[in-house]
mmCIF file of C-alpha atoms and ligand atoms in Angstrom:
data_model
loop_
_atom_site.group_PDB
_atom_site.id
_atom_site.type_symbol
_atom_site.label_atom_id
_atom_site.label_comp_id
_atom_site.label_asym_id
_atom_site.label_seq_id
_atom_site.Cartn_x
_atom_site.Cartn_y
_atom_site.Cartn_z
ATOM 1 C CA MET A 145 0.002 0.000 0.000
ATOM 2 C CA VAL A 146 1.294 3.423 -0.906
ATOM 3 C CA LEU A 147 0.494 6.488 1.146
ATOM 4 C CA CYS A 148 -0.559 9.355 -1.176
ATOM 5 C CA SER A 149 0.395 13.012 -0.724
ATOM 6 C CA THR A 150 -3.106 13.846 0.584
ATOM 7 C CA GLY A 151 -2.541 11.138 3.218
ATOM 8 C CA LYS A 152 0.624 12.838 4.411
ATOM 9 C CA GLY A 153 -1.264 16.169 4.476
ATOM 10 C CA VAL A 154 -4.113 14.912 6.655
ATOM 11 C CA LEU A 155 -1.721 13.127 9.019
ATOM 12 C CA LYS A 156 0.237 16.337 9.560
ATOM 13 C CA LYS A 157 -2.925 18.371 10.112
ATOM 14 C CA TYR A 158 -4.330 15.780 12.538
ATOM 15 C CA LEU A 159 -1.143 15.950 14.620
ATOM 16 C CA GLU A 160 -1.283 19.762 14.719
ATOM 17 C CA GLU A 161 -4.980 19.844 15.537
ATOM 18 C CA PHE A 162 -5.228 17.102 18.193
ATOM 19 C CA ASN A 163 -1.630 16.827 19.302
ATOM 20 C CA GLN A 164 -1.707 13.057 18.898
ATOM 21 C CA ILE A 165 -1.204 10.466 16.183
ATOM 22 C CA PRO A 166 -4.484 9.249 14.630
ATOM 23 C CA GLU A 167 -5.434 5.620 15.013
ATOM 24 C CA TYR A 168 -6.089 5.121 11.310
ATOM 25 C CA LEU A 169 -5.523 6.608 7.956
ATOM 26 C CA VAL A 170 -7.989 5.523 5.273
ATOM 27 C CA GLN A 171 -7.790 6.277 1.581
ATOM 28 C CA ALA A 172 -10.008 5.451 -1.389
ATOM 29 C CA PRO A 173 -9.335 6.142 -5.068
ATOM 30 C CA GLY A 174 -11.243 7.735 -7.926
ATOM 31 C CA ARG A 175 -11.396 5.814 -11.185
ATOM 32 C CA VAL A 176 -10.991 5.999 -14.916
ATOM 33 C CA ASN A 177 -12.918 3.628 -17.131
ATOM 34 C CA LEU A 178 -10.954 2.155 -20.024
ATOM 35 C CA ILE A 179 -14.088 0.960 -21.844
ATOM 36 C CA GLY A 180 -17.691 -0.028 -21.075
ATOM 37 C CA GLU A 181 -19.581 3.247 -20.657
ATOM 38 C CA HIS A 182 -23.220 3.455 -19.575
ATOM 39 C CA THR A 183 -23.298 -0.329 -19.447
ATOM 40 C CA ASP A 184 -23.244 -0.816 -15.656
ATOM 41 C CA TYR A 185 -26.912 0.076 -15.057
ATOM 42 C CA ASN A 186 -27.837 -2.174 -17.969
ATOM 43 C CA ASP A 187 -26.350 -5.168 -16.108
ATOM 44 C CA GLY A 188 -23.431 -5.142 -18.542
ATOM 45 C CA TYR A 189 -19.622 -5.175 -18.474
ATOM 46 C CA VAL A 190 -17.078 -2.492 -17.553
ATOM 47 C CA LEU A 191 -13.275 -2.218 -17.458
ATOM 48 C CA PRO A 192 -12.265 0.478 -14.948
ATOM 49 C CA ILE A 193 -8.990 1.265 -13.162
ATOM 50 C CA ALA A 194 -8.559 2.682 -9.646
ATOM 51 C CA ILE A 195 -6.315 5.730 -10.077
ATOM 52 C CA ASP A 196 -3.654 7.344 -7.922
ATOM 53 C CA ARG A 197 -5.989 10.212 -6.992
ATOM 54 C CA VAL A 198 -7.655 9.619 -3.662
ATOM 55 C CA VAL A 199 -9.695 10.851 -0.719
ATOM 56 C CA SER A 200 -7.733 10.443 2.544
ATOM 57 C CA ILE A 201 -8.998 10.666 6.125
ATOM 58 C CA ALA A 202 -6.855 10.601 9.290
ATOM 59 C CA LEU A 203 -9.105 9.538 12.159
ATOM 60 C CA SER A 204 -9.535 8.096 15.634
ATOM 61 C CA ALA A 205 -12.453 6.627 17.564
ATOM 62 C CA ILE A 206 -14.152 8.918 20.115
ATOM 63 C CA PRO A 207 -16.448 7.917 22.998
ATOM 64 C CA GLU A 208 -19.293 10.181 21.786
ATOM 65 C CA SER A 209 -21.785 8.814 19.285
ATOM 66 C CA GLU A 210 -20.997 11.347 16.564
ATOM 67 C CA ILE A 211 -18.755 12.122 13.628
ATOM 68 C CA ARG A 212 -16.600 15.246 13.812
ATOM 69 C CA LEU A 213 -14.876 15.917 10.564
ATOM 70 C CA PHE A 214 -12.843 18.740 9.069
ATOM 71 C CA SER A 215 -12.404 19.027 5.300
ATOM 72 C CA LEU A 216 -9.127 20.679 4.346
ATOM 73 C CA ASP A 217 -10.332 21.266 0.781
ATOM 74 C CA TYR A 218 -13.548 23.015 1.787
ATOM 75 C CA ASP A 219 -12.138 24.514 5.015
ATOM 76 C CA GLN A 220 -15.342 23.268 6.672
ATOM 77 C CA SER A 221 -16.047 21.419 9.929
ATOM 78 C CA ILE A 222 -19.103 19.284 10.479
ATOM 79 C CA SER A 223 -20.481 17.319 13.362
ATOM 80 C CA ILE A 224 -23.143 14.679 12.757
ATOM 81 C CA SER A 225 -24.939 12.719 15.460
ATOM 82 C CA LEU A 226 -25.214 8.973 14.981
ATOM 83 C CA GLU A 227 -28.352 8.892 17.107
ATOM 84 C CA ASN A 228 -30.589 11.728 15.940
ATOM 85 C CA THR A 229 -32.661 11.684 12.762
ATOM 86 C CA LEU A 230 -30.666 13.295 9.961
ATOM 87 C CA ALA A 231 -31.915 16.213 7.873
ATOM 88 C CA LYS A 232 -30.984 16.667 4.235
ATOM 89 C CA GLY A 233 -28.706 19.528 3.186
ATOM 90 C CA ASP A 234 -26.119 20.313 0.501
ATOM 91 C CA GLY A 235 -22.587 19.410 -0.495
ATOM 92 C CA TRP A 236 -20.127 16.718 0.544
ATOM 93 C CA PRO A 237 -21.642 16.023 4.034
ATOM 94 C CA GLU A 238 -24.651 14.468 2.223
ATOM 95 C CA TYR A 239 -22.488 11.486 1.206
ATOM 96 C CA LEU A 240 -21.657 10.890 4.859
ATOM 97 C CA LYS A 241 -25.284 11.247 5.954
ATOM 98 C CA GLY A 242 -26.452 8.945 3.165
ATOM 99 C CA LEU A 243 -24.035 6.273 4.352
ATOM 100 C CA ILE A 244 -25.001 6.638 8.022
ATOM 101 C CA ASP A 245 -28.626 6.250 6.986
ATOM 102 C CA ILE A 246 -28.007 3.152 4.862
ATOM 103 C CA PHE A 247 -25.667 1.545 7.437
ATOM 104 C CA LYS A 248 -28.347 1.953 10.112
ATOM 105 C CA LYS A 249 -31.010 0.482 7.831
ATOM 106 C CA ASN A 250 -28.696 -2.492 7.389
ATOM 107 C CA SER A 251 -28.258 -2.882 11.165
ATOM 108 C CA LEU A 252 -24.535 -2.124 11.132
ATOM 109 C CA GLU A 253 -23.371 -0.911 14.536
ATOM 110 C CA LEU A 254 -21.797 2.556 14.282
ATOM 111 C CA PHE A 255 -19.199 4.085 16.603
ATOM 112 C CA GLY A 256 -18.151 7.742 16.666
ATOM 113 C CA TRP A 257 -14.907 9.148 15.242
ATOM 114 C CA GLN A 258 -13.109 12.414 14.625
ATOM 115 C CA GLY A 259 -11.102 13.030 11.505
ATOM 116 C CA ILE A 260 -9.379 15.325 9.024
ATOM 117 C CA MET A 261 -10.073 14.777 5.354
ATOM 118 C CA ALA A 262 -8.577 15.868 2.009
ATOM 119 C CA GLY A 263 -8.716 14.671 -1.584
ATOM 120 C CA ASN A 264 -7.078 15.183 -4.956
ATOM 121 C CA VAL A 265 -9.640 13.571 -7.282
ATOM 122 C CA PRO A 266 -10.807 16.442 -9.530
ATOM 123 C CA ILE A 267 -14.477 17.146 -8.775
ATOM 124 C CA GLY A 268 -17.073 17.002 -11.577
ATOM 125 C CA ALA A 269 -14.467 15.685 -14.013
ATOM 126 C CA GLY A 270 -15.935 12.207 -14.488
ATOM 127 C CA LEU A 271 -13.302 10.551 -12.261
ATOM 128 C CA SER A 272 -15.687 9.556 -9.474
ATOM 129 C CA SER A 273 -14.664 11.820 -6.637
ATOM 130 C CA SER A 274 -18.003 10.899 -5.021
ATOM 131 C CA ALA A 275 -17.291 7.147 -5.010
ATOM 132 C CA ALA A 276 -13.845 7.886 -3.533
ATOM 133 C CA LEU A 277 -15.535 9.891 -0.776
ATOM 134 C CA GLU A 278 -18.105 7.148 -0.088
ATOM 135 C CA LEU A 279 -15.540 4.357 0.087
ATOM 136 C CA ALA A 280 -13.198 6.415 2.293
ATOM 137 C CA PHE A 281 -16.110 7.019 4.705
ATOM 138 C CA SER A 282 -17.080 3.340 4.564
ATOM 139 C CA ARG A 283 -13.532 2.271 5.349
ATOM 140 C CA ALA A 284 -13.429 4.781 8.239
ATOM 141 C CA PHE A 285 -16.631 3.355 9.754
ATOM 142 C CA ALA A 286 -15.467 -0.209 9.208
ATOM 143 C CA SER A 287 -12.136 0.489 10.979
ATOM 144 C CA VAL A 288 -13.595 2.281 14.003
ATOM 145 C CA SER A 289 -16.640 0.023 14.358
ATOM 146 C CA LYS A 290 -14.549 -3.138 13.831
ATOM 147 C CA TRP A 291 -16.556 -4.536 10.943
ATOM 148 C CA LYS A 292 -14.970 -7.150 8.764
ATOM 149 C CA TRP A 293 -14.078 -5.309 5.529
ATOM 150 C CA GLU A 294 -16.399 -6.550 2.780
ATOM 151 C CA PRO A 295 -15.545 -4.475 -0.327
ATOM 152 C CA ARG A 296 -18.457 -5.645 -2.520
ATOM 153 C CA ARG A 297 -21.026 -5.064 0.185
ATOM 154 C CA MET A 298 -19.574 -1.650 1.011
ATOM 155 C CA ALA A 299 -19.617 -0.703 -2.687
ATOM 156 C CA GLN A 300 -23.259 -1.727 -2.991
ATOM 157 C CA LEU A 301 -24.276 0.156 0.153
ATOM 158 C CA SER A 302 -22.384 3.232 -1.062
ATOM 159 C CA GLN A 303 -24.207 3.088 -4.386
ATOM 160 C CA LYS A 304 -27.506 2.772 -2.522
ATOM 161 C CA ALA A 305 -26.663 5.792 -0.342
ATOM 162 C CA GLU A 306 -25.943 7.832 -3.481
ATOM 163 C CA ASN A 307 -29.178 6.660 -5.156
ATOM 164 C CA GLU A 308 -31.423 7.098 -2.151
ATOM 165 C CA TRP A 309 -29.975 9.992 -0.171
ATOM 166 C CA VAL A 310 -28.047 12.084 -2.697
ATOM 167 C CA GLY A 311 -30.623 11.334 -5.413
ATOM 168 C CA ILE A 312 -28.236 10.304 -8.213
ATOM 169 C CA ASN A 313 -29.370 7.156 -9.930
ATOM 170 C CA CYS A 314 -25.808 5.921 -10.682
ATOM 171 C CA GLY A 315 -24.796 2.351 -11.454
ATOM 172 C CA VAL A 316 -22.354 0.334 -9.350
ATOM 173 C CA MET A 317 -19.124 0.625 -11.392
ATOM 174 C CA ASP A 318 -17.523 3.559 -9.576
ATOM 175 C CA GLN A 319 -18.044 2.214 -6.082
ATOM 176 C CA MET A 320 -16.927 -1.284 -7.072
ATOM 177 C CA ILE A 321 -13.621 -0.148 -8.550
ATOM 178 C CA SER A 322 -12.955 2.258 -5.672
ATOM 179 C CA ALA A 323 -13.446 -0.697 -3.313
ATOM 180 C CA LEU A 324 -11.753 -3.463 -5.344
ATOM 181 C CA GLY A 325 -9.013 -1.802 -7.428
ATOM 182 C CA LYS A 326 -5.712 -3.631 -7.746
ATOM 183 C CA MET A 327 -2.301 -2.128 -8.436
ATOM 184 C CA ASP A 328 -1.275 -2.373 -12.127
ATOM 185 C CA HIS A 329 -4.563 -4.039 -13.103
ATOM 186 C CA VAL A 330 -7.849 -3.162 -14.746
ATOM 187 C CA LEU A 331 -10.984 -4.723 -13.297
ATOM 188 C CA PHE A 332 -13.130 -6.658 -15.737
ATOM 189 C CA LEU A 333 -16.448 -6.488 -13.908
ATOM 190 C CA ASP A 334 -19.735 -8.152 -14.691
ATOM 191 C CA CYS A 335 -22.235 -5.665 -13.257
ATOM 192 C CA ARG A 336 -24.961 -8.323 -13.019
ATOM 193 C CA SER A 337 -23.146 -10.992 -11.003
ATOM 194 C CA LEU A 338 -20.645 -8.494 -9.546
ATOM 195 C CA GLU A 339 -17.922 -10.992 -10.310
ATOM 196 C CA GLY A 340 -14.656 -9.375 -11.263
ATOM 197 C CA ILE A 341 -11.389 -10.468 -12.805
ATOM 198 C CA ASN A 342 -8.198 -8.449 -12.420
ATOM 199 C CA VAL A 343 -6.512 -8.131 -15.788
ATOM 200 C CA PRO A 344 -2.837 -7.047 -15.764
ATOM 201 C CA LEU A 345 -2.106 -3.894 -17.732
ATOM 202 C CA PRO A 346 0.493 -4.352 -20.457
ATOM 203 C CA LYS A 347 3.837 -2.967 -19.254
ATOM 204 C CA SER A 348 4.709 -1.065 -22.436
ATOM 205 C CA VAL A 349 1.757 1.340 -22.232
ATOM 206 C CA ARG A 350 0.438 4.025 -19.916
ATOM 207 C CA ILE A 351 -3.087 5.201 -19.278
ATOM 208 C CA VAL A 352 -3.388 8.961 -19.698
ATOM 209 C CA ILE A 353 -6.317 10.946 -18.325
ATOM 210 C CA LEU A 354 -7.074 14.030 -20.398
ATOM 211 C CA ASP A 355 -8.954 16.716 -18.523
ATOM 212 C CA THR A 356 -10.680 19.077 -20.989
ATOM 213 C CA ASP A 357 -10.916 21.887 -18.398
ATOM 214 C CA THR A 358 -14.723 21.683 -18.712
ATOM 215 C CA ARG A 359 -17.035 20.393 -16.015
ATOM 216 C CA ARG A 360 -20.219 18.362 -16.303
ATOM 217 C CA GLU A 361 -23.405 20.250 -16.931
ATOM 218 C CA LEU A 362 -27.002 19.003 -16.854
ATOM 219 C CA LEU A 363 -25.579 15.677 -15.815
ATOM 220 C CA ASP A 364 -28.199 14.437 -13.390
ATOM 221 C CA SER A 365 -31.215 14.948 -15.620
ATOM 222 C CA GLU A 366 -29.466 13.758 -18.796
ATOM 223 C CA TYR A 367 -28.067 10.710 -16.967
ATOM 224 C CA ASN A 368 -31.457 9.742 -15.617
ATOM 225 C CA ASP A 369 -33.014 10.267 -19.094
ATOM 226 C CA ARG A 370 -30.501 7.853 -20.628
ATOM 227 C CA ARG A 371 -31.253 5.312 -17.932
ATOM 228 C CA ASN A 372 -34.990 5.595 -18.529
ATOM 229 C CA GLN A 373 -34.562 5.219 -22.289
ATOM 230 C CA CYS A 374 -32.506 2.034 -21.803
ATOM 231 C CA GLU A 375 -35.011 0.644 -19.307
ATOM 232 C CA SER A 376 -37.899 1.305 -21.633
ATOM 233 C CA VAL A 377 -36.227 -0.726 -24.430
ATOM 234 C CA ALA A 378 -35.552 -3.574 -21.994
ATOM 235 C CA GLN A 379 -39.209 -3.425 -21.008
ATOM 236 C CA TYR A 380 -40.258 -3.564 -24.656
ATOM 237 C CA PHE A 381 -38.306 -6.829 -25.020
ATOM 238 C CA GLY A 382 -39.697 -8.130 -21.724
ATOM 239 C CA VAL A 383 -36.232 -8.633 -20.188
ATOM 240 C CA LYS A 384 -34.586 -7.436 -16.989
ATOM 241 C CA ALA A 385 -31.930 -5.292 -18.698
ATOM 242 C CA LEU A 386 -30.385 -4.486 -22.090
ATOM 243 C CA ARG A 387 -27.719 -7.052 -21.287
ATOM 244 C CA ASP A 388 -30.319 -9.640 -22.329
ATOM 245 C CA VAL A 389 -30.994 -8.199 -25.814
ATOM 246 C CA SER A 390 -28.869 -9.187 -28.830
ATOM 247 C CA ILE A 391 -28.013 -6.822 -31.662
ATOM 248 C CA LYS A 392 -30.054 -8.989 -34.070
ATOM 249 C CA GLN A 393 -33.142 -8.717 -31.856
ATOM 250 C CA LEU A 394 -32.682 -4.968 -31.677
ATOM 251 C CA GLU A 395 -32.314 -4.600 -35.421
ATOM 252 C CA ARG A 396 -35.376 -6.739 -36.114
ATOM 253 C CA SER A 397 -37.451 -4.461 -33.854
ATOM 254 C CA LYS A 398 -36.087 -1.161 -35.180
ATOM 255 C CA SER A 399 -39.414 -0.002 -36.640
ATOM 256 C CA ASN A 400 -41.215 -0.546 -33.324
ATOM 257 C CA LEU A 401 -38.825 1.620 -31.327
ATOM 258 C CA SER A 402 -38.323 5.378 -31.400
ATOM 259 C CA THR A 403 -35.114 6.581 -33.079
ATOM 260 C CA LEU A 404 -33.744 7.632 -29.701
ATOM 261 C CA GLU A 405 -34.506 4.299 -28.048
ATOM 262 C CA PHE A 406 -32.886 2.426 -30.923
ATOM 263 C CA LYS A 407 -29.726 4.538 -30.756
ATOM 264 C CA ARG A 408 -29.380 4.244 -26.987
ATOM 265 C CA ALA A 409 -29.806 0.467 -27.028
ATOM 266 C CA HIS A 410 -27.502 0.154 -30.054
ATOM 267 C CA HIS A 411 -24.727 1.800 -28.047
ATOM 268 C CA VAL A 412 -25.218 -0.340 -24.945
ATOM 269 C CA ILE A 413 -25.440 -3.678 -26.741
ATOM 270 C CA LEU A 414 -22.344 -3.050 -28.883
ATOM 271 C CA GLU A 415 -20.439 -1.484 -25.981
ATOM 272 C CA ASN A 416 -20.874 -4.676 -23.977
ATOM 273 C CA LYS A 417 -19.401 -6.633 -26.867
ATOM 274 C CA ARG A 418 -16.523 -4.138 -27.099
ATOM 275 C CA VAL A 419 -15.644 -4.747 -23.428
ATOM 276 C CA LEU A 420 -15.475 -8.503 -23.991
ATOM 277 C CA ASP A 421 -13.385 -7.998 -27.138
ATOM 278 C CA CYS A 422 -11.116 -5.587 -25.286
ATOM 279 C CA VAL A 423 -10.396 -8.072 -22.495
ATOM 280 C CA GLU A 424 -9.516 -10.660 -25.115
ATOM 281 C CA ALA A 425 -7.297 -8.164 -26.968
ATOM 282 C CA ILE A 426 -5.421 -7.333 -23.740
ATOM 283 C CA HIS A 427 -4.862 -11.044 -23.112
ATOM 284 C CA MET A 428 -3.568 -11.460 -26.685
ATOM 285 C CA GLY A 429 -1.304 -8.418 -26.279
ATOM 286 C CA SER A 430 -3.010 -6.689 -29.217
ATOM 287 C CA LEU A 431 -2.860 -3.053 -28.201
ATOM 288 C CA GLU A 432 -3.864 -1.915 -31.695
ATOM 289 C CA LYS A 433 -7.149 -3.762 -31.233
ATOM 290 C CA VAL A 434 -7.687 -2.233 -27.764
ATOM 291 C CA GLY A 435 -7.143 1.182 -29.359
ATOM 292 C CA GLU A 436 -9.623 0.482 -32.173
ATOM 293 C CA LEU A 437 -12.264 -0.551 -29.645
ATOM 294 C CA MET A 438 -11.708 2.618 -27.629
ATOM 295 C CA ILE A 439 -12.155 4.741 -30.748
ATOM 296 C CA ALA A 440 -15.342 2.867 -31.685
ATOM 297 C CA SER A 441 -16.639 3.341 -28.145
ATOM 298 C CA HIS A 442 -16.084 7.083 -28.365
ATOM 299 C CA LYS A 443 -17.923 7.352 -31.687
ATOM 300 C CA SER A 444 -20.834 5.406 -30.285
ATOM 301 C CA LEU A 445 -21.024 7.610 -27.172
ATOM 302 C CA ARG A 446 -20.871 10.664 -29.409
ATOM 303 C CA ASP A 447 -23.371 9.619 -32.083
ATOM 304 C CA ASP A 448 -25.682 6.989 -30.531
ATOM 305 C CA PHE A 449 -25.672 7.734 -26.820
ATOM 306 C CA GLU A 450 -25.086 11.487 -27.336
ATOM 307 C CA VAL A 451 -23.216 12.187 -24.113
ATOM 308 C CA SER A 452 -19.994 13.652 -25.541
ATOM 309 C CA THR A 453 -19.155 17.351 -25.980
ATOM 310 C CA GLU A 454 -17.210 19.421 -28.486
ATOM 311 C CA GLU A 455 -14.234 19.595 -26.109
ATOM 312 C CA LEU A 456 -14.243 15.846 -25.420
ATOM 313 C CA ASN A 457 -14.378 15.143 -29.170
ATOM 314 C CA LEU A 458 -11.549 17.571 -29.778
ATOM 315 C CA ILE A 459 -9.244 16.188 -27.082
ATOM 316 C CA VAL A 460 -9.858 12.670 -28.426
ATOM 317 C CA ASP A 461 -8.940 13.853 -31.949
ATOM 318 C CA CYS A 462 -5.825 15.633 -30.637
ATOM 319 C CA SER A 463 -4.814 12.412 -28.844
ATOM 320 C CA LEU A 464 -5.248 10.267 -31.921
ATOM 321 C CA GLU A 465 -3.001 12.639 -33.905
ATOM 322 C CA ALA A 466 -0.294 12.661 -31.200
ATOM 323 C CA PRO A 467 2.650 10.200 -31.171
ATOM 324 C CA GLY A 468 2.291 6.778 -29.528
ATOM 325 C CA CYS A 469 -1.498 6.775 -29.083
ATOM 326 C CA TYR A 470 -3.318 3.467 -29.650
ATOM 327 C CA GLY A 471 -6.767 4.836 -28.897
ATOM 328 C CA ALA A 472 -8.731 7.433 -26.934
ATOM 329 C CA ARG A 473 -12.290 8.018 -25.821
ATOM 330 C CA MET A 474 -14.388 10.077 -23.439
ATOM 331 C CA THR A 475 -14.685 8.426 -20.017
ATOM 332 C CA GLY A 476 -17.341 8.472 -17.291
ATOM 333 C CA ALA A 477 -20.886 9.764 -17.684
ATOM 334 C CA GLY A 478 -19.951 12.464 -20.224
ATOM 335 C CA PHE A 479 -21.228 16.039 -20.737
ATOM 336 C CA GLY A 480 -17.754 17.415 -19.961
ATOM 337 C CA GLY A 481 -14.811 16.291 -17.859
ATOM 338 C CA CYS A 482 -12.214 13.812 -19.014
ATOM 339 C CA ALA A 483 -11.155 11.480 -21.790
ATOM 340 C CA VAL A 484 -8.757 8.542 -21.508
ATOM 341 C CA ALA A 485 -5.977 7.486 -23.889
ATOM 342 C CA LEU A 486 -3.786 4.415 -24.183
ATOM 343 C CA VAL A 487 -0.234 5.523 -25.020
ATOM 344 C CA GLU A 488 3.025 3.739 -25.730
ATOM 345 C CA GLU A 489 5.280 4.443 -22.748
ATOM 346 C CA LYS A 490 8.261 5.665 -24.747
ATOM 347 C CA TYR A 491 6.175 8.403 -26.406
ATOM 348 C CA ILE A 492 4.543 9.721 -23.230
ATOM 349 C CA ASP A 493 6.355 13.065 -23.016
ATOM 350 C CA LYS A 494 5.858 13.874 -26.701
ATOM 351 C CA PHE A 495 2.220 12.761 -26.511
ATOM 352 C CA VAL A 496 1.478 14.973 -23.520
ATOM 353 C CA SER A 497 3.082 18.122 -24.936
ATOM 354 C CA LYS A 498 1.497 17.692 -28.380
ATOM 355 C CA VAL A 499 -2.025 17.181 -27.009
ATOM 356 C CA ILE A 500 -1.778 20.117 -24.617
ATOM 357 C CA LYS A 501 -0.441 22.409 -27.348
ATOM 358 C CA ASN A 502 -3.038 21.505 -29.983
ATOM 359 C CA TYR A 503 -6.025 21.379 -27.632
ATOM 360 C CA ASN A 504 -5.190 24.658 -25.901
ATOM 361 C CA ILE A 505 -4.639 26.492 -29.201
ATOM 362 C CA SER A 506 -7.986 25.292 -30.596
ATOM 363 C CA THR A 507 -10.087 25.944 -27.497
ATOM 364 C CA GLY A 508 -8.373 28.653 -25.467
ATOM 365 C CA LYS A 509 -8.753 26.260 -22.509
ATOM 366 C CA LYS A 510 -6.068 24.635 -20.377
ATOM 367 C CA ALA A 511 -6.019 20.865 -20.701
ATOM 368 C CA LYS A 512 -4.484 18.919 -17.832
ATOM 369 C CA LEU A 513 -3.023 15.497 -18.548
ATOM 370 C CA TYR A 514 -2.364 12.913 -15.830
ATOM 371 C CA VAL A 515 -0.312 9.855 -16.597
ATOM 372 C CA CYS A 516 -1.977 7.619 -14.065
ATOM 373 C CA LYS A 517 -1.082 4.486 -12.178
ATOM 374 C CA ALA A 518 -3.578 1.720 -11.442
ATOM 375 C CA THR A 519 -3.752 1.534 -7.638
ATOM 376 C CA GLU A 520 -5.316 -0.444 -4.801
ATOM 377 C CA GLY A 521 -8.936 0.070 -3.794
ATOM 378 C CA ALA A 522 -10.036 1.525 -0.431
ATOM 379 C CA SER A 523 -7.273 0.841 2.098
ATOM 380 C CA VAL A 524 -6.584 1.403 5.757
ATOM 381 C CA PHE A 525 -3.253 2.116 7.427
ATOM 382 C CA SER A 526 -2.894 1.771 11.161
ATOM 383 C CA LYS A 527 -0.380 3.582 13.371
ATOM 384 C CA ASN A 528 2.411 1.058 12.755
ATOM 385 C CA ASP A 529 2.175 1.641 8.999
ATOM 386 C CA PHE A 530 2.635 5.382 9.099
ATOM 387 C CA ILE A 531 4.767 6.253 12.141
ATOM 388 C CA MET A 532 8.043 7.269 10.586
HETATM 389 C C1 GLA B 43 -21.211 7.568 -13.878
HETATM 390 C C2 GLA B 43 -21.977 6.596 -12.991
HETATM 391 C C3 GLA B 43 -21.579 5.150 -13.297
HETATM 392 C C4 GLA B 43 -21.656 4.856 -14.802
HETATM 393 C C5 GLA B 43 -20.947 5.948 -15.606
HETATM 394 C C6 GLA B 43 -21.132 5.784 -17.087
HETATM 395 O O1 GLA B 43 -19.859 7.556 -13.547
HETATM 396 O O2 GLA B 43 -21.734 6.863 -11.630
HETATM 397 O O3 GLA B 43 -22.371 4.278 -12.566
HETATM 398 O O4 GLA B 43 -22.981 4.698 -15.203
HETATM 399 O O5 GLA B 43 -21.393 7.239 -15.249
HETATM 400 O O6 GLA B 43 -20.523 4.629 -17.539
#
């Protein structure tokens, strides 16, 4: 386990604030999805990576039945009772309240803690800062309350908290990868069975996250619309989810569906196939094929699922023209944020400078590129791990 820079920051602040070493340091990562977009809530397949951008919390148990937490990023302190009924509000504390609510409903015994928190997952960029927050909180509760750490269960409860308390009808991908990520691996996840296989990333390539310097807009309503459109096609076929519809079935029924429904389902069904093909291509060492699938995925998200933006399209084009790039696509829910590219390691520096130059000239914006590492999912360090 590697302690991130935010971890060192919260440890230092905890020492200054409380004049003692915290009992635990928890950290949970954001994610980037290599391929398999908008497939998770259709019971399909995804291929995400836990990235080296995390939420960290330094914390200790307290005798009182409450959570006292200070966010370094927001310069905000909160105190939440574990006994009283919770009221809804705004901002990051809602993720904590949502979890407390869902943990109680699932009869998990909760003990109080005090902590200092910080994160470096860009917010609203499609890199799942919210899942990182949820899994860091879950790991904090699990450590203090002495629960056995069950990553799948915690991911599912975190998703439920986000659906029910925060009101975002997300799928389970982000929470699963933040809980289950493995260093140097992508997670091939079946979102129906929740079975996952860790697939090693080829050593000669790097995953580059390309931040367009735009943030998501209209995401919640557009996201929920897409979900409803997919569900209505599944209903038309009388199946649980689009996972159960073949491309032939869809094509045969084209005239009975609206153009929008056809396009949405067309994306999901072919995207599932692309994930399976991509896993096979990684196993065969065919990076050209992985790249082709990423490019096809982007086109489908742009034209059929209609969740891309001008900036995302442009940064993908800039990537494909830059040296060493096998493929690139938008990543996450869309409507702004980030793209992802697969780049030959030896060309990384040239790739990064070329994309930044071309994108910034065309848009007047400031792209940020992160060459990321695939990291471990939500982790806990105890005193012995971090006393230097
Ligand atoms: C968001 C959601 C995920 C998933 C992606 C799109 O990140 O939280 O569940 O649906 O969008 O693939």
